[in-house]
XYZ file of C-alpha atoms in Angstrom:
713
model
C 32.640 10.288 -39.215
C 30.814 12.936 -37.220
C 29.311 13.088 -33.748
C 26.407 15.542 -33.847
C 26.517 17.036 -30.350
C 23.344 19.117 -30.588
C 21.398 16.277 -32.215
C 22.653 13.751 -29.667
C 21.677 15.998 -26.754
C 18.268 16.496 -28.352
C 17.657 12.768 -28.845
C 19.200 11.465 -25.598
C 17.478 12.618 -22.431
C 19.336 14.065 -19.484
C 19.816 11.365 -16.848
C 18.219 11.935 -13.471
C 21.171 10.258 -11.725
C 23.494 12.943 -10.240
C 26.460 10.525 -10.393
C 25.912 9.485 -14.004
C 29.024 11.306 -15.333
C 31.308 9.564 -12.825
C 29.664 6.206 -13.493
C 30.076 6.595 -17.260
C 33.719 7.655 -16.885
C 34.498 4.668 -14.680
C 32.479 2.251 -16.826
C 34.395 3.350 -19.919
C 37.675 3.049 -17.989
C 36.859 -0.563 -17.044
C 35.863 -1.419 -20.618
C 39.043 0.174 -21.941
C 41.157 -1.843 -19.532
C 39.398 -5.109 -20.448
C 40.110 -4.414 -24.129
C 43.782 -3.878 -23.312
C 43.916 -6.985 -21.131
C 42.410 -9.091 -23.913
C 45.271 -8.191 -26.268
C 47.980 -8.047 -23.606
C 47.651 -10.709 -20.878
C 50.706 -9.196 -19.154
C 49.150 -5.757 -18.785
C 49.488 -4.281 -15.264
C 46.540 -4.336 -12.901
C 43.806 -1.800 -13.572
C 44.500 1.623 -12.123
C 42.077 4.555 -12.343
C 42.483 8.080 -10.988
C 39.318 10.152 -10.459
C 39.977 13.780 -9.531
C 37.450 16.500 -8.700
C 38.483 20.119 -8.272
C 35.926 22.520 -6.837
C 36.317 26.112 -8.003
C 34.258 29.267 -7.512
C 31.416 29.723 -9.983
C 32.350 33.110 -11.487
C 33.205 35.856 -9.021
C 30.806 34.591 -6.345
C 32.719 32.309 -3.991
C 29.444 31.258 -2.379
C 28.643 29.129 -5.412
C 30.648 26.143 -6.603
C 31.643 24.802 -9.978
C 33.744 21.685 -10.510
C 36.313 20.177 -12.848
C 36.166 16.389 -13.211
C 39.041 14.279 -14.504
C 39.360 10.524 -15.006
C 42.663 8.862 -15.968
C 42.740 5.121 -16.802
C 45.410 2.698 -17.938
C 43.269 1.115 -20.616
C 43.821 0.532 -24.299
C 43.720 4.218 -25.267
C 41.817 5.860 -28.105
C 43.059 3.956 -31.148
C 41.472 4.104 -34.580
C 38.724 1.604 -33.760
C 37.910 3.374 -30.524
C 37.869 6.738 -32.319
C 35.298 5.433 -34.808
C 33.147 4.254 -31.913
C 33.494 7.604 -30.125
C 32.215 9.419 -33.213
C 29.285 7.017 -33.722
C 26.147 7.704 -31.657
C 24.496 4.264 -31.962
C 27.633 2.154 -31.989
C 27.939 -1.621 -31.937
C 31.708 -1.576 -31.439
C 31.752 -3.208 -27.990
C 29.089 -5.735 -28.947
C 31.430 -7.443 -31.411
C 34.485 -7.657 -29.152
C 33.466 -10.916 -27.443
C 35.352 -9.883 -24.330
C 33.928 -11.150 -21.053
C 32.678 -8.352 -18.835
C 31.936 -5.816 -21.575
C 28.236 -5.277 -21.944
C 26.234 -4.232 -24.963
C 26.460 -0.506 -25.614
C 24.730 2.140 -27.706
C 27.305 4.835 -27.123
C 24.802 7.098 -25.378
C 26.696 7.308 -22.083
C 29.228 9.893 -23.264
C 26.316 12.135 -24.374
C 25.776 12.772 -20.647
C 29.208 14.471 -20.638
C 27.870 17.061 -23.080
C 24.558 17.327 -21.195
C 26.385 18.191 -17.985
C 29.459 20.168 -19.041
C 30.294 22.815 -21.621
C 33.950 21.832 -22.081
C 35.661 18.475 -22.645
C 39.383 17.660 -22.918
C 40.470 14.227 -24.091
C 44.110 13.072 -23.922
C 44.944 9.499 -24.886
C 48.038 7.422 -25.498
C 47.717 4.149 -27.389
C 50.081 1.633 -29.014
C 50.336 2.063 -32.786
C 52.126 -0.963 -34.211
C 55.668 -0.666 -32.783
C 55.309 2.875 -31.478
C 52.897 4.983 -29.441
C 50.608 7.800 -30.468
C 49.078 10.570 -28.375
C 45.635 11.738 -29.458
C 43.953 14.900 -28.128
C 40.599 16.674 -28.419
C 39.387 19.990 -27.023
C 35.633 20.537 -27.249
C 33.977 23.770 -26.168
C 30.390 24.915 -26.600
C 28.822 26.176 -28.817
C 30.652 23.760 -31.128
C 27.939 21.683 -32.814
C 29.852 18.630 -34.021
C 32.962 16.588 -33.357
C 34.751 15.077 -36.358
C 37.917 13.018 -36.750
C 39.695 16.174 -37.958
C 39.105 17.752 -34.540
C 41.539 15.255 -32.981
C 45.267 15.894 -33.092
C 47.628 12.925 -33.285
C 51.362 13.085 -32.498
C 54.048 10.474 -31.832
C 54.600 9.786 -28.179
C 57.382 8.313 -26.146
C 56.620 4.959 -24.625
C 54.702 5.906 -21.561
C 51.510 5.159 -19.701
C 48.920 3.755 -22.075
C 45.452 5.040 -21.339
C 43.054 7.954 -21.541
C 42.373 11.061 -19.489
C 39.019 12.799 -19.885
C 38.547 16.177 -18.248
C 35.172 17.910 -17.971
C 34.755 21.591 -17.130
C 32.031 24.224 -16.691
C 29.088 22.384 -15.132
C 25.887 23.746 -16.615
C 23.803 25.676 -14.043
C 20.474 24.087 -15.056
C 21.994 20.620 -14.489
C 23.110 21.679 -11.009
C 19.583 22.892 -10.276
C 17.618 20.048 -11.886
C 19.763 16.953 -11.306
C 21.758 17.858 -8.183
C 18.759 19.829 -6.847
C 21.071 22.707 -5.921
C 22.952 20.643 -3.312
C 26.517 21.559 -2.402
C 28.780 19.977 -5.041
C 31.693 19.468 -2.656
C 29.457 17.329 -0.405
C 27.941 15.261 -3.200
C 31.201 14.569 -5.009
C 33.872 14.518 -2.322
C 36.455 11.718 -2.553
C 34.799 9.708 0.241
C 31.306 10.189 -1.217
C 32.478 9.051 -4.646
C 34.094 5.917 -3.227
C 30.908 4.976 -1.385
C 28.767 5.561 -4.459
C 31.106 3.514 -6.670
C 31.048 0.658 -4.164
C 27.254 0.655 -4.299
C 27.019 1.085 -8.053
C 29.872 -1.086 -9.324
C 29.899 -3.750 -6.623
C 28.279 -6.456 -8.722
C 30.322 -5.707 -11.824
C 33.643 -5.524 -9.991
C 32.953 -8.795 -8.194
C 31.723 -10.398 -11.417
C 34.964 -9.484 -13.209
C 36.842 -11.315 -10.466
C 40.557 -11.482 -11.402
C 40.163 -9.847 -14.849
C 41.068 -6.460 -13.353
C 43.893 -7.809 -11.215
C 44.543 -6.212 -7.858
C 42.903 -3.042 -9.080
C 42.901 0.375 -7.458
C 40.484 3.241 -8.057
C 41.838 6.388 -6.430
C 39.545 9.307 -5.665
C 40.791 12.780 -4.822
C 38.943 16.038 -4.282
C 40.292 19.553 -3.807
C 38.432 22.671 -2.694
C 39.744 26.199 -2.728
C 38.629 26.668 0.899
C 38.979 23.152 2.336
C 41.592 20.470 2.821
C 42.094 17.942 0.037
C 40.550 14.473 0.384
C 41.837 11.150 -0.869
C 40.191 7.755 -0.835
C 40.937 4.447 -2.554
C 38.782 1.477 -3.533
C 40.772 -1.754 -3.859
C 39.862 -5.271 -4.781
C 40.399 -6.268 -1.150
C 37.634 -3.806 -0.164
C 34.991 -5.814 -2.002
C 32.780 -7.900 0.281
C 31.707 -11.452 -0.358
C 28.134 -11.968 -1.416
C 25.974 -13.152 1.494
C 23.189 -14.865 -0.421
C 22.322 -15.498 -4.053
C 18.857 -16.694 -5.021
C 17.130 -17.125 -8.367
C 13.384 -16.710 -8.777
C 11.079 -17.030 -11.768
C 8.542 -14.338 -12.608
C 5.455 -15.400 -14.509
C 2.507 -13.413 -15.811
C -1.023 -14.818 -15.933
C -4.264 -13.324 -17.150
C -6.317 -12.974 -13.943
C -9.545 -13.508 -15.877
C -8.590 -16.663 -17.783
C -5.677 -17.991 -15.767
C -3.643 -18.362 -18.949
C 0.055 -17.477 -19.075
C 0.510 -14.327 -21.160
C 4.303 -14.151 -21.409
C 7.351 -16.372 -21.156
C 8.653 -16.826 -17.606
C 11.779 -14.834 -16.767
C 14.547 -15.656 -14.311
C 15.804 -13.027 -11.866
C 18.980 -13.400 -9.820
C 18.943 -11.731 -6.405
C 22.358 -11.028 -4.875
C 22.368 -9.911 -1.247
C 25.371 -8.226 0.370
C 25.029 -7.885 4.119
C 27.769 -5.488 5.232
C 28.822 -4.854 8.818
C 28.150 -1.157 9.437
C 31.323 -0.923 11.529
C 33.446 -1.900 8.543
C 31.485 -0.273 5.724
C 30.506 3.334 6.265
C 27.891 3.501 3.527
C 25.467 6.416 3.120
C 22.427 4.197 2.647
C 21.014 0.768 1.970
C 20.500 -0.039 -1.686
C 18.010 -2.350 -3.363
C 17.942 -1.988 -7.128
C 16.891 -3.554 -10.387
C 20.033 -3.812 -12.483
C 21.130 -3.911 -16.100
C 24.547 -5.090 -17.246
C 25.563 -5.631 -13.582
C 24.857 -2.005 -12.653
C 21.957 -0.580 -10.586
C 19.371 1.193 -12.717
C 16.095 1.493 -10.824
C 16.306 2.033 -7.078
C 13.472 0.230 -5.288
C 14.786 0.528 -1.722
C 11.712 2.478 -0.593
C 9.504 -0.481 -1.509
C 11.045 -2.488 1.330
C 12.414 0.173 3.695
C 9.664 2.780 3.755
C 11.120 5.581 5.868
C 14.190 7.707 5.097
C 15.605 6.724 8.470
C 15.479 3.039 7.581
C 16.849 3.659 4.097
C 19.822 5.718 5.245
C 20.858 3.765 8.334
C 21.928 0.197 9.120
C 19.175 -2.360 9.567
C 20.106 -4.622 12.436
C 23.738 -3.310 12.488
C 24.157 -4.073 8.791
C 23.985 -2.179 5.542
C 22.174 -4.103 2.841
C 22.917 -4.061 -0.871
C 20.494 -6.169 -2.886
C 20.889 -6.328 -6.648
C 18.320 -7.912 -8.964
C 19.589 -8.974 -12.391
C 17.944 -10.528 -15.434
C 18.423 -10.769 -19.192
C 14.897 -9.392 -19.343
C 16.040 -6.177 -17.635
C 19.214 -5.931 -19.710
C 17.142 -5.753 -22.886
C 14.858 -3.025 -21.546
C 17.206 -0.516 -19.923
C 16.844 2.970 -21.392
C 19.628 5.014 -22.951
C 20.121 7.090 -19.807
C 20.447 3.864 -17.812
C 18.229 5.325 -15.082
C 15.048 3.341 -15.814
C 13.534 0.625 -17.989
C 11.301 0.896 -21.022
C 8.332 -1.177 -22.150
C 7.602 -2.733 -18.752
C 3.997 -2.159 -17.685
C 3.065 -1.543 -14.047
C 0.703 -4.495 -14.210
C -0.898 -6.672 -16.822
C -4.263 -5.372 -18.012
C -6.433 -7.982 -19.765
C -7.687 -6.830 -23.122
C -5.344 -3.839 -23.339
C -4.131 -3.920 -26.919
C -1.515 -1.298 -26.095
C -0.049 -3.258 -23.199
C 3.672 -3.947 -23.833
C 4.801 -7.498 -24.428
C 6.441 -9.399 -21.601
C 5.853 -9.502 -17.892
C 4.934 -6.501 -15.737
C 6.537 -4.925 -12.693
C 3.724 -6.463 -10.648
C 4.777 -9.959 -11.754
C 8.432 -9.161 -11.057
C 7.619 -7.904 -7.568
C 5.428 -10.925 -6.881
C 8.487 -13.076 -7.545
C 11.175 -11.082 -5.731
C 9.220 -9.603 -2.806
C 9.132 -12.682 -0.532
C 12.892 -13.213 -0.921
C 13.889 -9.577 -0.341
C 11.517 -9.169 2.584
C 13.274 -12.021 4.355
C 16.621 -10.302 3.744
C 15.924 -6.792 5.047
C 12.933 -6.873 7.393
C 13.875 -5.509 10.868
C 13.611 -8.060 13.642
C 11.075 -5.983 15.609
C 8.531 -5.918 12.751
C 5.660 -8.368 13.131
C 3.349 -9.258 10.272
C 0.747 -10.359 12.814
C 0.432 -6.812 14.148
C -0.547 -5.460 10.730
C -2.836 -8.434 10.109
C -4.686 -7.749 13.358
C -5.401 -4.127 12.419
C -6.397 -5.137 8.882
C -8.849 -7.617 10.370
C -10.233 -5.336 13.097
C -10.538 -2.112 11.123
C -11.303 -3.305 7.621
C -12.793 -6.774 8.022
C -10.121 -8.407 5.865
C -9.592 -11.978 7.012
C -6.627 -14.274 6.430
C -8.856 -16.317 4.101
C -9.468 -13.200 1.998
C -5.734 -12.514 1.836
C -5.111 -16.054 0.635
C -8.029 -15.948 -1.763
C -6.652 -12.818 -3.456
C -2.967 -13.849 -3.161
C -2.268 -10.680 -1.165
C 0.863 -10.617 0.947
C 1.549 -8.298 3.864
C 5.061 -6.936 3.477
C 7.250 -4.832 5.713
C 6.253 -1.177 5.472
C 2.673 -1.973 4.460
C -0.014 0.062 6.164
C -3.286 -1.684 7.038
C -5.061 0.701 4.656
C -2.754 -0.260 1.773
C -3.373 -3.972 2.394
C -7.144 -3.459 2.536
C -7.084 -1.426 -0.683
C -5.154 -4.176 -2.509
C -7.569 -6.876 -1.372
C -10.709 -4.919 -2.196
C -9.302 -3.829 -5.564
C -8.713 -7.462 -6.505
C -12.255 -8.378 -5.461
C -13.577 -5.420 -7.426
C -11.689 -6.541 -10.522
C -13.064 -10.054 -10.115
C -16.594 -8.777 -9.762
C -16.249 -6.619 -12.877
C -14.876 -9.530 -14.915
C -17.507 -11.919 -13.614
C -20.313 -9.424 -14.183
C -19.193 -9.031 -17.777
C -19.307 -12.816 -18.202
C -22.764 -12.961 -16.633
C -24.057 -10.277 -18.965
C -22.616 -12.169 -21.915
C -24.365 -15.332 -20.782
C -27.623 -13.431 -20.310
C -27.403 -12.213 -23.890
C -26.868 -15.767 -25.092
C -29.827 -16.973 -23.055
C -32.148 -14.368 -24.521
C -31.188 -15.561 -27.988
C -31.575 -19.247 -27.186
C -34.718 -21.364 -27.509
C -36.222 -22.941 -24.400
C -36.685 -26.257 -26.197
C -33.035 -26.390 -27.346
C -30.592 -28.892 -25.898
C -28.246 -26.277 -24.467
C -30.844 -24.017 -22.852
C -30.588 -25.533 -19.377
C -26.849 -25.871 -19.734
C -26.665 -22.095 -20.196
C -28.972 -21.565 -17.241
C -26.741 -23.760 -15.067
C -23.624 -21.922 -16.228
C -25.219 -18.565 -15.455
C -26.277 -19.668 -11.980
C -22.829 -20.970 -11.096
C -21.091 -17.829 -12.332
C -23.597 -15.661 -10.483
C -23.079 -17.664 -7.309
C -19.304 -17.317 -7.624
C -19.588 -13.559 -8.059
C -21.817 -13.311 -4.999
C -19.107 -15.024 -3.002
C -16.616 -12.318 -3.923
C -19.059 -9.489 -3.259
C -20.467 -10.915 -0.047
C -17.085 -11.882 1.387
C -16.079 -8.228 1.563
C -19.507 -6.932 2.580
C -20.054 -9.489 5.325
C -16.586 -8.953 6.771
C -17.172 -5.202 6.897
C -20.523 -5.782 8.631
C -19.010 -7.987 11.322
C -16.173 -5.564 12.020
C -18.635 -2.677 12.187
C -20.806 -4.548 14.664
C -17.804 -5.446 16.798
C -16.948 -1.745 16.946
C -20.522 -0.856 17.955
C -20.429 -3.407 20.791
C -17.158 -1.957 22.027
C -18.551 1.590 21.929
C -21.663 0.473 23.848
C -19.461 -1.232 26.426
C -17.448 1.975 26.899
C -20.591 4.126 27.092
C -22.178 1.921 29.741
C -19.018 2.203 31.810
C -18.933 6.001 31.263
C -15.545 5.583 29.596
C -16.139 7.442 26.330
C -14.147 10.646 25.997
C -17.350 12.684 25.671
C -18.534 11.311 29.044
C -15.561 12.852 30.804
C -17.431 16.006 31.879
C -17.211 18.404 34.792
C -19.290 17.559 37.828
C -21.495 20.602 37.224
C -22.255 19.725 33.610
C -25.420 17.849 32.764
C -24.690 14.223 32.001
C -26.022 12.642 28.816
C -25.316 8.981 29.562
C -28.812 7.718 28.744
C -28.943 9.816 25.564
C -25.573 8.425 24.449
C -26.607 4.815 25.028
C -29.970 5.456 23.380
C -28.292 6.882 20.265
C -26.044 3.827 19.881
C -29.112 1.612 19.473
C -31.033 4.066 17.307
C -30.639 7.821 16.595
C -32.900 9.843 18.871
C -36.028 11.543 17.503
C -35.798 9.644 14.243
C -37.769 6.820 12.710
C -37.046 4.101 10.152
C -38.413 6.256 7.333
C -35.482 8.623 7.971
C -32.780 6.223 9.189
C -31.834 2.869 7.727
C -28.420 2.592 9.392
C -29.023 1.675 13.043
C -28.064 -1.026 15.535
C -31.273 -2.349 17.022
C -29.844 -5.804 16.283
C -28.108 -5.392 19.663
C -31.387 -6.551 21.217
C -32.401 -9.104 18.627
C -31.473 -9.736 14.992
C -35.123 -10.064 13.914
C -36.009 -6.574 15.197
C -33.736 -5.153 12.500
C -36.338 -6.131 9.913
C -39.577 -4.936 11.578
C -41.849 -2.659 9.522
C -41.444 0.482 11.585
C -39.083 1.768 14.274
C -39.487 5.049 16.135
C -37.088 6.575 18.631
C -38.359 9.069 21.184
C -41.087 10.491 18.899
C -44.643 11.582 19.894
C -47.009 8.623 19.398
C -49.496 10.712 17.475
C -46.960 11.287 14.674
C -46.035 7.668 14.010
C -46.989 6.367 10.564
C -46.465 3.234 8.471
C -44.312 3.453 5.362
C -47.422 4.128 3.258
C -48.201 7.244 5.312
C -51.104 5.819 7.289
C -51.297 6.394 11.032
C -50.246 3.570 13.313
C -52.601 4.719 16.036
C -56.150 5.914 15.566
C -59.069 6.898 17.795
C -61.299 4.174 16.261
C -61.579 1.593 19.007
C -64.400 -0.547 20.274
C -66.770 1.904 22.033
C -67.195 -0.364 25.022
C -63.444 -0.439 25.752
C -62.718 3.093 24.538
C -64.591 4.800 27.385
C -62.347 2.993 29.852
C -59.033 3.447 28.050
C -59.339 6.971 26.679
C -58.947 8.520 30.083
C -55.696 6.585 30.658
C -54.490 7.438 27.148
C -55.245 11.163 27.598
C -53.446 11.283 30.891
C -50.373 9.738 29.301
C -50.565 11.537 25.978
C -47.128 13.015 26.463
C -45.572 9.767 27.559
C -43.613 7.752 24.984
C -41.058 4.918 25.057
C -37.422 5.458 24.209
C -37.689 3.113 21.234
C -40.839 1.549 19.822
C -40.754 -1.095 17.079
C -43.868 -2.242 15.242
C -44.914 -4.910 12.780
C -48.121 -4.929 10.742
C -48.864 -8.384 12.149
C -49.818 -6.707 15.456
C -46.683 -6.880 17.574
C -44.702 -4.085 19.194
C -41.342 -3.892 20.908
C -40.913 -1.317 23.656
C -37.414 -0.343 24.779
C -36.801 1.821 27.827
C -33.246 2.823 28.790
C -32.167 3.934 32.227
C -28.933 5.830 32.662
C -26.113 4.131 34.591
C -26.846 4.415 38.319
C -30.640 4.821 37.918
C -32.646 2.130 39.724
C -34.609 0.092 37.165
C -36.980 -1.359 39.789
C -38.560 2.091 40.144
C -39.674 1.924 36.494
C -40.953 -1.649 36.173
C -44.501 -0.356 35.754
C -43.513 1.739 32.723
C -43.496 -1.296 30.439
C -47.059 -2.294 31.393
C -48.209 1.290 31.004
C -46.713 1.529 27.534
C -48.416 -1.710 26.530
C -51.858 -0.386 27.588
C -51.195 2.911 25.896
C -50.081 1.440 22.544
C -52.917 -1.040 22.529
C -55.439 1.754 23.053
C -53.930 4.177 20.587
C -53.700 1.528 17.848
C -57.360 0.710 18.110
C -56.502 -2.710 19.491
C -54.437 -3.689 16.418
C -51.283 -4.075 18.487
C -51.801 -7.089 20.752
C -48.368 -8.656 21.265
C -45.936 -6.563 23.308
C -42.252 -7.218 23.980
C -40.760 -4.850 26.525
C -37.152 -4.227 27.580
C -36.115 -2.240 30.596
C -32.331 -1.818 30.330
C -29.906 -0.288 32.826
C -27.212 -1.295 35.271
C -28.804 -0.916 38.726
C -31.731 -2.716 40.364
C -32.954 -3.416 43.905
C -33.684 -7.129 43.672
C -35.985 -6.960 46.715
C -38.401 -4.773 44.734
C -38.661 -7.133 41.752
C -41.956 -8.972 42.297
C -42.343 -12.708 42.635
C -43.993 -12.981 39.243
C -40.645 -12.164 37.567
C -38.351 -15.094 36.779
C -34.572 -14.780 36.928
C -32.607 -15.878 33.856
C -30.497 -19.009 34.435
C -27.527 -17.088 32.999
C -26.906 -13.387 33.609
C -28.473 -10.964 36.040
C -31.799 -10.227 34.343
C -35.450 -11.262 34.794
C -38.328 -11.997 32.452
C -42.126 -11.932 32.782
C -44.681 -13.398 30.384
C -48.368 -12.673 31.006
C -51.688 -11.645 29.500
C -52.465 -7.951 29.043
C -55.823 -7.549 30.758
C -57.669 -4.325 31.349
C -57.467 -3.768 35.110
C -61.055 -2.491 35.342
C -63.066 -4.726 33.031
C -60.773 -7.767 32.990
C -61.068 -7.891 29.192
C -57.985 -9.479 27.592
C -56.285 -6.883 25.396
C -53.246 -8.912 24.343
C -50.080 -10.593 25.615
C -46.845 -9.261 27.055
C -43.295 -10.505 27.397
C -41.024 -8.237 29.412
C -37.322 -8.400 30.301
C -35.231 -6.494 32.817
C -31.682 -6.497 31.480
C -28.309 -5.225 32.519
C -26.299 -3.495 29.827
C -23.487 -6.000 30.249
C -25.916 -8.840 29.428
C -26.985 -7.082 26.211
C -23.327 -6.597 25.316
C -22.492 -10.218 26.036
C -25.392 -11.459 23.893
C -24.277 -9.245 20.998
C -20.691 -10.466 21.268
C -21.804 -14.073 21.080
C -23.911 -13.381 17.976
C -21.116 -11.728 16.044
C -18.679 -14.311 17.393
C -20.380 -16.981 15.285
C -19.751 -14.974 12.121
C -16.223 -14.134 13.171
C -15.458 -17.816 13.461
C -16.837 -18.605 10.017
C -14.904 -15.743 8.425
C -11.756 -16.410 10.484
C -11.743 -12.792 11.662
C -9.744 -12.421 14.872
C -11.357 -9.261 16.199
C -10.275 -8.021 19.598
C -10.949 -4.309 20.026
C -10.630 -4.514 23.786
C -7.093 -5.902 23.663
C -6.076 -3.383 21.018
C -7.309 -0.478 23.138
C -5.311 -1.683 26.094
């Protein structure tokens, strides 16, 4: 029998858990006691002494080394235990059939050799009618440990059990695993007790009376500091607050078929009064063999402050256990193997079983109820998700996306859109497959129209997924534009907060919200002329504050030409020449002969002084277009008007503060009818109100509760 130290270190990875040596020592001590108790029902209660001595590392007293010792009153290192100690992949404990002893591969003690260069083992065990003391002294660079390396001598009847002492902590372990932290802080007596309570809580409670009225004593000594002592007793163990069992299931998102057997997970919640339990942190962990393995606290308590302090005056320990996890814990017992992050359809390399995503789907709702702070409101996150990203509650339900404590609105939006993207990809692949089948089918076959119907339904379903996201984004974007316009009209944008001597740009700002200045629709496709009317968004050509002579259709041809009827041209050319430099703020044209003229007036400017501008623009555009533009819609928009100067021909709107005028466009000199006009004088607040009502219809259909104004306040 030989334990190959170098080979074992090579084939067993260094654990990332800084307390792994203490946990392995204590775990072995518990197992050893249970073995003794099974053969001797009258054995005394379990008693374990854990001692840590901090010594200077070399001659430099600014650096620490430590000596770790663990003394138990277990069964001792008899012949069977010696065989197990010298066997790397042992099944010794598996065959004992003793309640509370978990399956074991014998890899835990390899961490002793990873961490320390020297090991002393002293054990007393009953040998028939007498007692034997067995000792081992291991010191690097010794490569192997064999049975011959142990000394065995008769011993007087004394304390049965084993003491393991570890010396010379390896510097690279201190740097890599302990991250260079002060050893005397990490492994003080009080710190060790707290860590053991967190780590062994479930196992100690599960063993119930098997350990008796146990005591685990911790002591630490430092060459410069006072000694510390702390004890963990059975009476220190809290009662479990809540135990719930959930079932995790994995389904193929494309087919809806179950891809693995369902697995049960037990969630044990310990809610500990912070005044009674001075713990260093909250702990939520996936467990194996009743011991925490994978810490997932940050999934539910996102900040370090929340993780390391009481939540609502309580520390929380939540332990998740499952046979599924027991079978997949790695040798270092600091993670699990062969559990995928999420199930990927069609991935031939995907491990068998359910994924972490399926596990979290099952346990998240339960744990969130256990640890969420009282001041956290899901509705607050939902509101931002809806306002900023256009994600409605219907979309959350449709994609089975939950908002959990610690979620950012961006994270929620990303999860929803990712699920829609995956659906679209899967559905597109199905559509392409159907298209291929259709191209190979015969139009006079019986299944031809069946395939066509199937394709149309699948295509319609995919459009729903695509359009749901796109339409929601559009509505949220428009709501934001309306809010910005509202702020600009009230001079409440940050950029409008200028010194009194600076030139104001209020009209320019408002103008640019509708349509970028000095641009046309050949350059800009992203604009917001819909604020006036939805149909204007789709006119053939839009120009903003550009010289009329430069305006062209999308095919490059001029909108306006000098070719007009000679009889009318002589009259109009003079007016057109005089106003050659005059142009509307925004002009919108259709090839059917209609034009929309928009004229903005800065807040405070009297609109009644510019009523004639609309009529002038109509004459001008009619003349310049050679009479092709005959229908003119004009908007004069501002916030100030002297109602006494608005002529009697204007009609006031039943709702709002604006007026409208519909009349023929006649040449004032010849009386010849040139076209028709429809003009409106509008207040900015009326335009804003109209826009809000339009997007409100879509908001209602999408169940988007947008309220930028309330959020800003």
